[in-house]
Amino acid sequence: MTSGELSLPDLVEFYARRIEAEPSLNAFLDVYAEEAIDRARQVQEKWRSGEAAPLAGAVLAIKDNIAIQGKKLTCASRILADFVSPYNATVIERLLAADAIILGKTNMDEFAMGSSNENSAVAPVHHPHDPERVPGGSSGGSAVAVAADLCTAALGSDTGGSIRQPAAFCGVVGLKPTYGRVSRFGLVAFASSLDQIGPFGRNVEDVARLLNVISGHDPMDSTSAPDPVPDFTQNLHTPPESLTIGLPVEYLSDEVQPEIVQAIETAKSLFADAGYSVREVHLPMTEYCIAAYYIICTAEASSNLARYDGARYGYRAAGAQDLEEMYRRTRSEGFGKEVKRRIMLGTYVLSAGYYDAYYRRALKVRTLIRRDFNQVFEACDVLLTPTTPTTAFRMGEKVQDPVSMYLSDIFTVSANLAGIPAISVPAGTDAQGLPIGVQLLGRPFDEATLLRTAAFLESHLK
Amino acid sequence: MEYEAIIGLEVHCQLSTQSKIFCGCKTDFGAQQNTQVCPVCLGMPGVLPVLNRRAVEFAIRMGLATHCRIAEHSIFARKNYFYPDLPKGYQISQYEEPLCEDGYLEIELESGEKKRIHIIRIHLEEDAGKSVHAEDYVSENETLIDLNRCGVPLIEIVSGPDIRSPREAYHYLVRIRQLVRYLEICDGNMEQGSLRCDANISVRPKGQDAFGVKTELKNMNSFRNVERALEYEIQRQIAMLERGEPIQQETLLWDAARNRVVPMRSKEYAHDYRYFPEPDLVPLMISSEWRQAIAAQLPELPVARRERFVRDYRLPEYDAAVLTEEKPVADYFEAVVKAGADAKQASNWVMGDVLRVLKEEKIEISAFPVKPEALAEMIQLITDGTISSKLAKTVFEEMRKTQKSAKQIVEEKGLVQITDTGAIERVVDEVLAANPKEVERYRQGEEKLIGFFVGQVMRATRGKANPQMVNQLLRQKLSRQDG
Ligand SMILES: [Zn+2]
């Protein structure tokens, strides 16, 4: 992330000009070019005097569901179109303290609900290599910003694959840390028990450096873990001496695009050639993951999004005659279709008479999914799976069919349900030149091993 | 037909912590609207709750004081409903797995009979804000919202359906209030809303086991209103049953001004709160060490203190009950005794003049100008005969006004009692000589005239003569001349 030749203000200006030159990507919702250049000058000064903090030189894009004080926080929704955050998310505080430069906010599926970025209320984000295709979602703007060289690295959020799936589609590295590794304070909640902020980078090292800074306990987030944070860049490029790689057989069905199966085979042989043990493993609860995921995430979302009611901030429908009309019209006009679909689904699964059949059962399934992973991780250090069943699909292809859209998360949701860390690493391209991603899953709080394994793969796949 | 009422109460107590339950905002009552707020209690996008440990401690105190089981593991839940004074669209509360369960509170009825009321659960939750419909500055369909109260910690104490009359409900509430004040976790002020009470109420023919259909009664914001509202509702339900009308399960609001209940519009309360575990908070774990530390710091509770007052100070039951009603009063009394006053005398003074003054002046005992040591000194002057009880009243009033010590007042005003036999005898002789008719009547058997003679002597000595000595001398002299 350091640049010897280019001055930091020049680099920021370069990115700002690139963003202007690529308006059709719709990757950014807000760009703070001048502010970022000013800050770049200050960081450059610190750099010169040898006082710069670890992220000096990094010019970052932030998904627009993370709060920056004094900046718009829209979640790509009409309901928050004019909302300005009165406070900083903990990750923002940490990035600023580490001398990172924040260039702007990135586009996303509204409230992080979607897998294609077509659910942005502003405009869909386009795939950097093929404008007819989706970049993935919901952190599509951040993935594209990194892939299209519009910033150094980016932050996204991952509830069911929202970092890893767009990373795979766009050919960049994306990490979902262990649940509790990174503070969620200031991340607009979609599904609180699944959401996690994570980094995007052009390489594993950039991701590790960002993770170093954003990780660690936060007194403002009771669910953030007290676990110590190691230096993830240390020994990053020294492959682990021994490693057992598990291949969950449930993740390699006929539905998976052949080139992606091939990429897994390639990764498998690389591991084997390096002397690592590679074995097939079973995660029998896999087939229930999507159902459990959509019950839990919609239930939590229906409650998390109740606060957008027009009473205190955000969009309010004009001219309502009474309270109920204000609520109804504000929320009907303010939320997009997919958000409303999920709120209704979540309200339903939590309602009296259905709670036990859906929500309580989904929690039980979740416990069993965790148990599956615990068992597998007794023997394996890291699991290898495809990140997605296909490469980037066409715009409009799945938007009318929510279930097929939901199934594009089939390999990513389990990490959120189990709370484990997972990373998507680029692994070549398919026949049409579209990037392929492979996913590595690790033990809770063992991002260090996960990142070293990813770095090994990255260096051998190049 | 004879009916009986089945009443269960849900009491909410605002905990008197310095800060709110999930953020650092202050909890002062009566502050300028919307000044004690922050992004967390305003429910801004992206914020998270952090549990106030002190609120948990307060709730555990109440749980221990009501013999509840304190859960080692309890969880928070979201209660979802839309209302403008609820910024997140849900209230963080406890539903499954509350903090305290299965205790009881003993109440005492007028008959002296004691009754245990089952406490089903005590759980922690956050308060909502306040909607203000002030017609003078808001147009008709607008509402102003004050969120200062939003996020103030509450405990909800849920009783079993064990209460059988409005009077029992009153006694139960009085006990709850006494307890939270003893525990110093809530000021118990119903008028200001720091103690709130909702009731579930049904009636059934006496002897029937099955419960009738219940209604929920809200908005009873004084002890008296709780009694009146319950009385009204019982009569309303009985009248309906007598007429053969079915009772609707519904929520009713007490309209104190019109002395009746009105149904709450169904839009104002949700039928389905869609409770589910709060994912933003980890389970609340209470170690046995923490629980024991809280138990060790509990103050002596009213019942135990009352029994001790009877046992250690040999006070009548009645005195002990009055003195222990409020912890600060009991503390005051004990301080008076500790400073050397006779216990029964101290009890008489505290129950009598001290409490009277507090009531008249509407002040707390902490603001009472006569400190326990000063009162003890005055009582000692009575006990050692320096002043009479009658004079003491004057001294007490003077102490209140000037905050001078009893001794100083007695000296300055020359109020020292005359105990010199010779001096008193002279006055007695004068009085008897001046009233020969009355002496004659007394000697003929009209003995109640003794009061007249005492009065004359006291008047002549301006109240300073020792009344016992006056009495004794008068009787001696009146009977001696008779023989
Ligand atoms: Zn606050």
Short mmCIF file of N, CA and C in Angstrom, two decimals, chain A residues 355-453:
data_model
loop_
_atom_site.label_atom_id
_atom_site.label_comp_id
_atom_site.label_asym_id
_atom_site.label_seq_id
_atom_site.Cartn_x
_atom_site.Cartn_y
_atom_site.Cartn_z
N TYR A 355 -43.68 -18.77 15.48
CA TYR A 355 -42.35 -18.61 16.07
C TYR A 355 -41.66 -19.97 16.25
N ASP A 356 -42.37 -20.90 16.86
CA ASP A 356 -41.75 -22.20 17.14
C ASP A 356 -41.44 -22.97 15.86
N ALA A 357 -42.36 -22.88 14.90
CA ALA A 357 -42.18 -23.63 13.66
C ALA A 357 -41.03 -23.08 12.83
N TYR A 358 -40.82 -21.78 12.89
CA TYR A 358 -39.78 -21.18 12.05
C TYR A 358 -38.56 -20.72 12.85
N TYR A 359 -38.77 -19.66 13.63
CA TYR A 359 -37.60 -19.03 14.24
C TYR A 359 -36.89 -19.95 15.22
N ARG A 360 -37.66 -20.54 16.13
CA ARG A 360 -37.01 -21.39 17.14
C ARG A 360 -36.32 -22.58 16.47
N ARG A 361 -36.97 -23.12 15.44
CA ARG A 361 -36.38 -24.24 14.73
C ARG A 361 -35.10 -23.82 14.01
N ALA A 362 -35.14 -22.63 13.42
CA ALA A 362 -33.95 -22.13 12.72
C ALA A 362 -32.77 -21.98 13.69
N LEU A 363 -33.07 -21.53 14.92
CA LEU A 363 -31.99 -21.41 15.91
C LEU A 363 -31.41 -22.78 16.26
N LYS A 364 -32.29 -23.78 16.30
CA LYS A 364 -31.80 -25.14 16.59
C LYS A 364 -30.90 -25.63 15.45
N VAL A 365 -31.36 -25.36 14.23
CA VAL A 365 -30.55 -25.76 13.07
C VAL A 365 -29.19 -25.06 13.13
N ARG A 366 -29.23 -23.81 13.51
CA ARG A 366 -27.99 -23.04 13.60
C ARG A 366 -27.01 -23.69 14.60
N THR A 367 -27.55 -24.13 15.72
CA THR A 367 -26.71 -24.83 16.71
C THR A 367 -26.09 -26.08 16.10
N LEU A 368 -26.90 -26.80 15.31
CA LEU A 368 -26.39 -28.03 14.69
C LEU A 368 -25.33 -27.71 13.63
N ILE A 369 -25.53 -26.61 12.91
CA ILE A 369 -24.54 -26.20 11.90
C ILE A 369 -23.21 -25.89 12.59
N ARG A 370 -23.28 -25.19 13.71
CA ARG A 370 -22.06 -24.90 14.48
C ARG A 370 -21.38 -26.19 14.90
N ARG A 371 -22.21 -27.15 15.33
CA ARG A 371 -21.65 -28.41 15.79
C ARG A 371 -20.94 -29.13 14.64
N ASP A 372 -21.57 -29.10 13.46
CA ASP A 372 -20.94 -29.66 12.25
C ASP A 372 -19.53 -29.10 12.08
N PHE A 373 -19.44 -27.79 12.13
CA PHE A 373 -18.14 -27.14 11.89
C PHE A 373 -17.16 -27.48 13.00
N ASN A 374 -17.62 -27.45 14.25
CA ASN A 374 -16.73 -27.79 15.37
C ASN A 374 -16.12 -29.16 15.17
N GLN A 375 -16.96 -30.10 14.74
CA GLN A 375 -16.47 -31.46 14.55
C GLN A 375 -15.43 -31.51 13.44
N VAL A 376 -15.74 -30.87 12.34
CA VAL A 376 -14.82 -30.88 11.20
C VAL A 376 -13.49 -30.21 11.56
N PHE A 377 -13.59 -29.14 12.34
CA PHE A 377 -12.36 -28.41 12.70
C PHE A 377 -11.53 -29.13 13.77
N GLU A 378 -12.06 -30.22 14.30
CA GLU A 378 -11.22 -31.03 15.18
C GLU A 378 -10.10 -31.68 14.38
N ALA A 379 -10.39 -31.99 13.12
CA ALA A 379 -9.40 -32.65 12.28
C ALA A 379 -8.77 -31.71 11.25
N CYS A 380 -9.50 -30.69 10.86
CA CYS A 380 -9.00 -29.81 9.78
C CYS A 380 -8.65 -28.44 10.32
N ASP A 381 -7.69 -27.81 9.64
CA ASP A 381 -7.35 -26.43 10.01
C ASP A 381 -8.14 -25.44 9.18
N VAL A 382 -8.34 -25.78 7.93
CA VAL A 382 -9.00 -24.88 6.99
C VAL A 382 -9.87 -25.72 6.06
N LEU A 383 -11.02 -25.17 5.66
CA LEU A 383 -11.86 -25.85 4.68
C LEU A 383 -11.79 -25.10 3.36
N LEU A 384 -11.88 -25.85 2.27
CA LEU A 384 -11.82 -25.27 0.93
C LEU A 384 -13.14 -25.53 0.21
N THR A 385 -13.78 -24.46 -0.27
CA THR A 385 -15.05 -24.60 -1.02
C THR A 385 -15.07 -23.55 -2.12
N PRO A 386 -16.00 -23.70 -3.07
CA PRO A 386 -16.23 -22.57 -3.98
C PRO A 386 -16.83 -21.42 -3.17
N THR A 387 -16.62 -20.18 -3.63
CA THR A 387 -17.30 -19.07 -2.96
C THR A 387 -18.73 -18.98 -3.46
N THR A 388 -18.90 -19.24 -4.76
CA THR A 388 -20.22 -19.10 -5.39
C THR A 388 -20.44 -20.28 -6.34
N PRO A 389 -21.67 -20.62 -6.61
CA PRO A 389 -21.91 -21.72 -7.57
C PRO A 389 -21.63 -21.32 -9.01
N THR A 390 -21.69 -20.01 -9.30
CA THR A 390 -21.44 -19.54 -10.67
C THR A 390 -20.57 -18.30 -10.61
N THR A 391 -20.07 -17.90 -11.76
CA THR A 391 -19.42 -16.59 -11.83
C THR A 391 -20.51 -15.54 -12.00
N ALA A 392 -20.09 -14.27 -12.14
CA ALA A 392 -21.06 -13.16 -12.16
C ALA A 392 -22.17 -13.41 -13.17
N PHE A 393 -23.40 -13.30 -12.70
CA PHE A 393 -24.54 -13.53 -13.61
C PHE A 393 -24.99 -12.21 -14.24
N ARG A 394 -25.91 -12.34 -15.20
CA ARG A 394 -26.35 -11.15 -15.94
C ARG A 394 -27.30 -10.32 -15.09
N MET A 395 -27.28 -9.03 -15.35
CA MET A 395 -28.23 -8.15 -14.67
C MET A 395 -29.64 -8.53 -15.08
N GLY A 396 -30.52 -8.50 -14.14
CA GLY A 396 -31.91 -8.80 -14.42
C GLY A 396 -32.23 -10.28 -14.45
N GLU A 397 -31.16 -11.11 -14.45
CA GLU A 397 -31.36 -12.55 -14.60
C GLU A 397 -32.12 -13.15 -13.42
N LYS A 398 -31.81 -12.67 -12.21
CA LYS A 398 -32.42 -13.31 -11.04
C LYS A 398 -33.30 -12.38 -10.24
N VAL A 399 -33.38 -11.14 -10.70
CA VAL A 399 -34.04 -10.14 -9.87
C VAL A 399 -35.53 -10.45 -9.71
N GLN A 400 -36.12 -11.14 -10.68
CA GLN A 400 -37.54 -11.47 -10.59
C GLN A 400 -37.77 -12.79 -9.85
N ASP A 401 -36.70 -13.44 -9.49
CA ASP A 401 -36.82 -14.77 -8.87
C ASP A 401 -36.02 -14.80 -7.58
N PRO A 402 -36.62 -14.31 -6.49
CA PRO A 402 -35.86 -14.18 -5.24
C PRO A 402 -35.19 -15.48 -4.79
N VAL A 403 -35.87 -16.62 -5.02
CA VAL A 403 -35.30 -17.86 -4.51
C VAL A 403 -33.99 -18.20 -5.20
N SER A 404 -33.95 -18.03 -6.54
CA SER A 404 -32.69 -18.32 -7.23
C SER A 404 -31.61 -17.33 -6.82
N MET A 405 -32.04 -16.09 -6.51
CA MET A 405 -31.10 -15.10 -6.00
C MET A 405 -30.56 -15.55 -4.64
N TYR A 406 -31.47 -16.01 -3.77
CA TYR A 406 -31.06 -16.45 -2.43
C TYR A 406 -30.08 -17.63 -2.53
N LEU A 407 -30.28 -18.48 -3.56
CA LEU A 407 -29.41 -19.66 -3.68
C LEU A 407 -27.99 -19.30 -4.11
N SER A 408 -27.79 -18.07 -4.60
CA SER A 408 -26.42 -17.70 -4.95
C SER A 408 -25.56 -17.51 -3.69
N ASP A 409 -26.20 -17.48 -2.52
CA ASP A 409 -25.46 -17.37 -1.25
C ASP A 409 -25.19 -18.75 -0.64
N ILE A 410 -25.48 -19.80 -1.37
CA ILE A 410 -25.53 -21.13 -0.77
C ILE A 410 -24.23 -21.55 -0.08
N PHE A 411 -23.08 -21.11 -0.60
CA PHE A 411 -21.81 -21.53 0.00
C PHE A 411 -21.27 -20.54 1.04
N THR A 412 -21.91 -19.40 1.13
CA THR A 412 -21.35 -18.37 2.02
C THR A 412 -22.10 -18.23 3.35
N VAL A 413 -23.39 -18.56 3.35
CA VAL A 413 -24.18 -18.28 4.57
C VAL A 413 -23.73 -19.10 5.79
N SER A 414 -23.18 -20.28 5.54
CA SER A 414 -22.84 -21.15 6.68
C SER A 414 -21.80 -20.51 7.60
N ALA A 415 -20.86 -19.76 7.02
CA ALA A 415 -19.83 -19.12 7.86
C ALA A 415 -20.47 -18.10 8.79
N ASN A 416 -21.51 -17.41 8.31
CA ASN A 416 -22.19 -16.43 9.17
C ASN A 416 -23.00 -17.13 10.25
N LEU A 417 -23.68 -18.21 9.86
CA LEU A 417 -24.46 -18.95 10.85
C LEU A 417 -23.57 -19.53 11.93
N ALA A 418 -22.38 -20.01 11.52
CA ALA A 418 -21.47 -20.62 12.49
C ALA A 418 -20.57 -19.59 13.16
N GLY A 419 -20.53 -18.38 12.63
CA GLY A 419 -19.70 -17.33 13.23
C GLY A 419 -18.23 -17.45 12.91
N ILE A 420 -17.86 -18.31 11.97
CA ILE A 420 -16.43 -18.55 11.69
C ILE A 420 -15.90 -17.60 10.61
N PRO A 421 -14.57 -17.42 10.57
CA PRO A 421 -14.01 -16.54 9.54
C PRO A 421 -13.95 -17.26 8.18
N ALA A 422 -14.09 -16.47 7.11
CA ALA A 422 -14.04 -17.05 5.76
C ALA A 422 -13.51 -15.99 4.80
N ILE A 423 -12.76 -16.46 3.81
CA ILE A 423 -12.14 -15.52 2.87
C ILE A 423 -12.35 -16.03 1.45
N SER A 424 -12.55 -15.11 0.53
CA SER A 424 -12.61 -15.50 -0.88
C SER A 424 -11.34 -15.00 -1.57
N VAL A 425 -10.70 -15.92 -2.28
CA VAL A 425 -9.44 -15.61 -2.95
C VAL A 425 -9.64 -15.81 -4.45
N PRO A 426 -9.16 -14.89 -5.30
CA PRO A 426 -9.31 -15.08 -6.76
C PRO A 426 -8.59 -16.33 -7.23
N ALA A 427 -9.23 -17.09 -8.11
CA ALA A 427 -8.65 -18.35 -8.59
C ALA A 427 -8.90 -18.47 -10.09
N GLY A 428 -8.41 -17.50 -10.83
CA GLY A 428 -8.51 -17.58 -12.28
C GLY A 428 -9.85 -17.06 -12.80
N THR A 429 -10.10 -17.37 -14.08
CA THR A 429 -11.32 -16.88 -14.71
C THR A 429 -11.99 -18.02 -15.46
N ASP A 430 -13.25 -17.82 -15.78
CA ASP A 430 -13.94 -18.86 -16.57
C ASP A 430 -13.74 -18.58 -18.06
N ALA A 431 -14.44 -19.33 -18.91
CA ALA A 431 -14.26 -19.22 -20.36
C ALA A 431 -14.57 -17.82 -20.87
N GLN A 432 -15.47 -17.12 -20.14
CA GLN A 432 -15.82 -15.77 -20.59
C GLN A 432 -14.93 -14.71 -19.97
N GLY A 433 -13.92 -15.16 -19.26
CA GLY A 433 -13.00 -14.21 -18.64
C GLY A 433 -13.50 -13.63 -17.34
N LEU A 434 -14.56 -14.22 -16.80
CA LEU A 434 -15.10 -13.72 -15.53
C LEU A 434 -14.36 -14.37 -14.35
N PRO A 435 -14.04 -13.56 -13.35
CA PRO A 435 -13.27 -14.08 -12.21
C PRO A 435 -13.99 -15.21 -11.47
N ILE A 436 -13.17 -16.11 -10.94
CA ILE A 436 -13.66 -17.20 -10.09
C ILE A 436 -13.05 -16.97 -8.70
N GLY A 437 -13.83 -17.27 -7.67
CA GLY A 437 -13.28 -17.16 -6.32
C GLY A 437 -13.36 -18.49 -5.61
N VAL A 438 -12.35 -18.81 -4.83
CA VAL A 438 -12.47 -19.97 -3.96
C VAL A 438 -12.52 -19.47 -2.51
N GLN A 439 -13.25 -20.23 -1.71
CA GLN A 439 -13.45 -19.80 -0.33
C GLN A 439 -12.68 -20.70 0.62
N LEU A 440 -12.03 -20.08 1.59
CA LEU A 440 -11.41 -20.82 2.68
C LEU A 440 -12.12 -20.44 3.96
N LEU A 441 -12.44 -21.47 4.77
CA LEU A 441 -13.09 -21.22 6.05
C LEU A 441 -12.15 -21.65 7.17
N GLY A 442 -12.13 -20.89 8.25
CA GLY A 442 -11.19 -21.20 9.33
C GLY A 442 -11.87 -21.37 10.67
N ARG A 443 -11.05 -21.73 11.64
CA ARG A 443 -11.57 -21.86 13.01
C ARG A 443 -11.88 -20.46 13.57
N PRO A 444 -12.83 -20.40 14.52
CA PRO A 444 -13.14 -19.10 15.12
C PRO A 444 -11.87 -18.44 15.67
N PHE A 445 -11.69 -17.20 15.37
CA PHE A 445 -10.57 -16.36 15.83
C PHE A 445 -9.21 -16.84 15.34
N ASP A 446 -9.20 -17.74 14.37
CA ASP A 446 -7.91 -18.13 13.78
C ASP A 446 -7.79 -17.56 12.37
N GLU A 447 -8.01 -16.25 12.24
CA GLU A 447 -7.81 -15.59 10.96
C GLU A 447 -6.35 -15.69 10.53
N ALA A 448 -5.45 -15.83 11.51
CA ALA A 448 -4.02 -15.88 11.17
C ALA A 448 -3.74 -17.06 10.24
N THR A 449 -4.20 -18.26 10.61
CA THR A 449 -3.99 -19.44 9.77
C THR A 449 -4.74 -19.30 8.44
N LEU A 450 -5.94 -18.75 8.53
CA LEU A 450 -6.75 -18.58 7.33
C LEU A 450 -6.03 -17.68 6.32
N LEU A 451 -5.49 -16.57 6.82
CA LEU A 451 -4.82 -15.62 5.93
C LEU A 451 -3.52 -16.20 5.36
N ARG A 452 -2.79 -16.95 6.18
CA ARG A 452 -1.54 -17.55 5.67
C ARG A 452 -1.85 -18.58 4.59
N THR A 453 -2.93 -19.34 4.80
CA THR A 453 -3.34 -20.32 3.79
C THR A 453 -3.78 -19.60 2.51
#
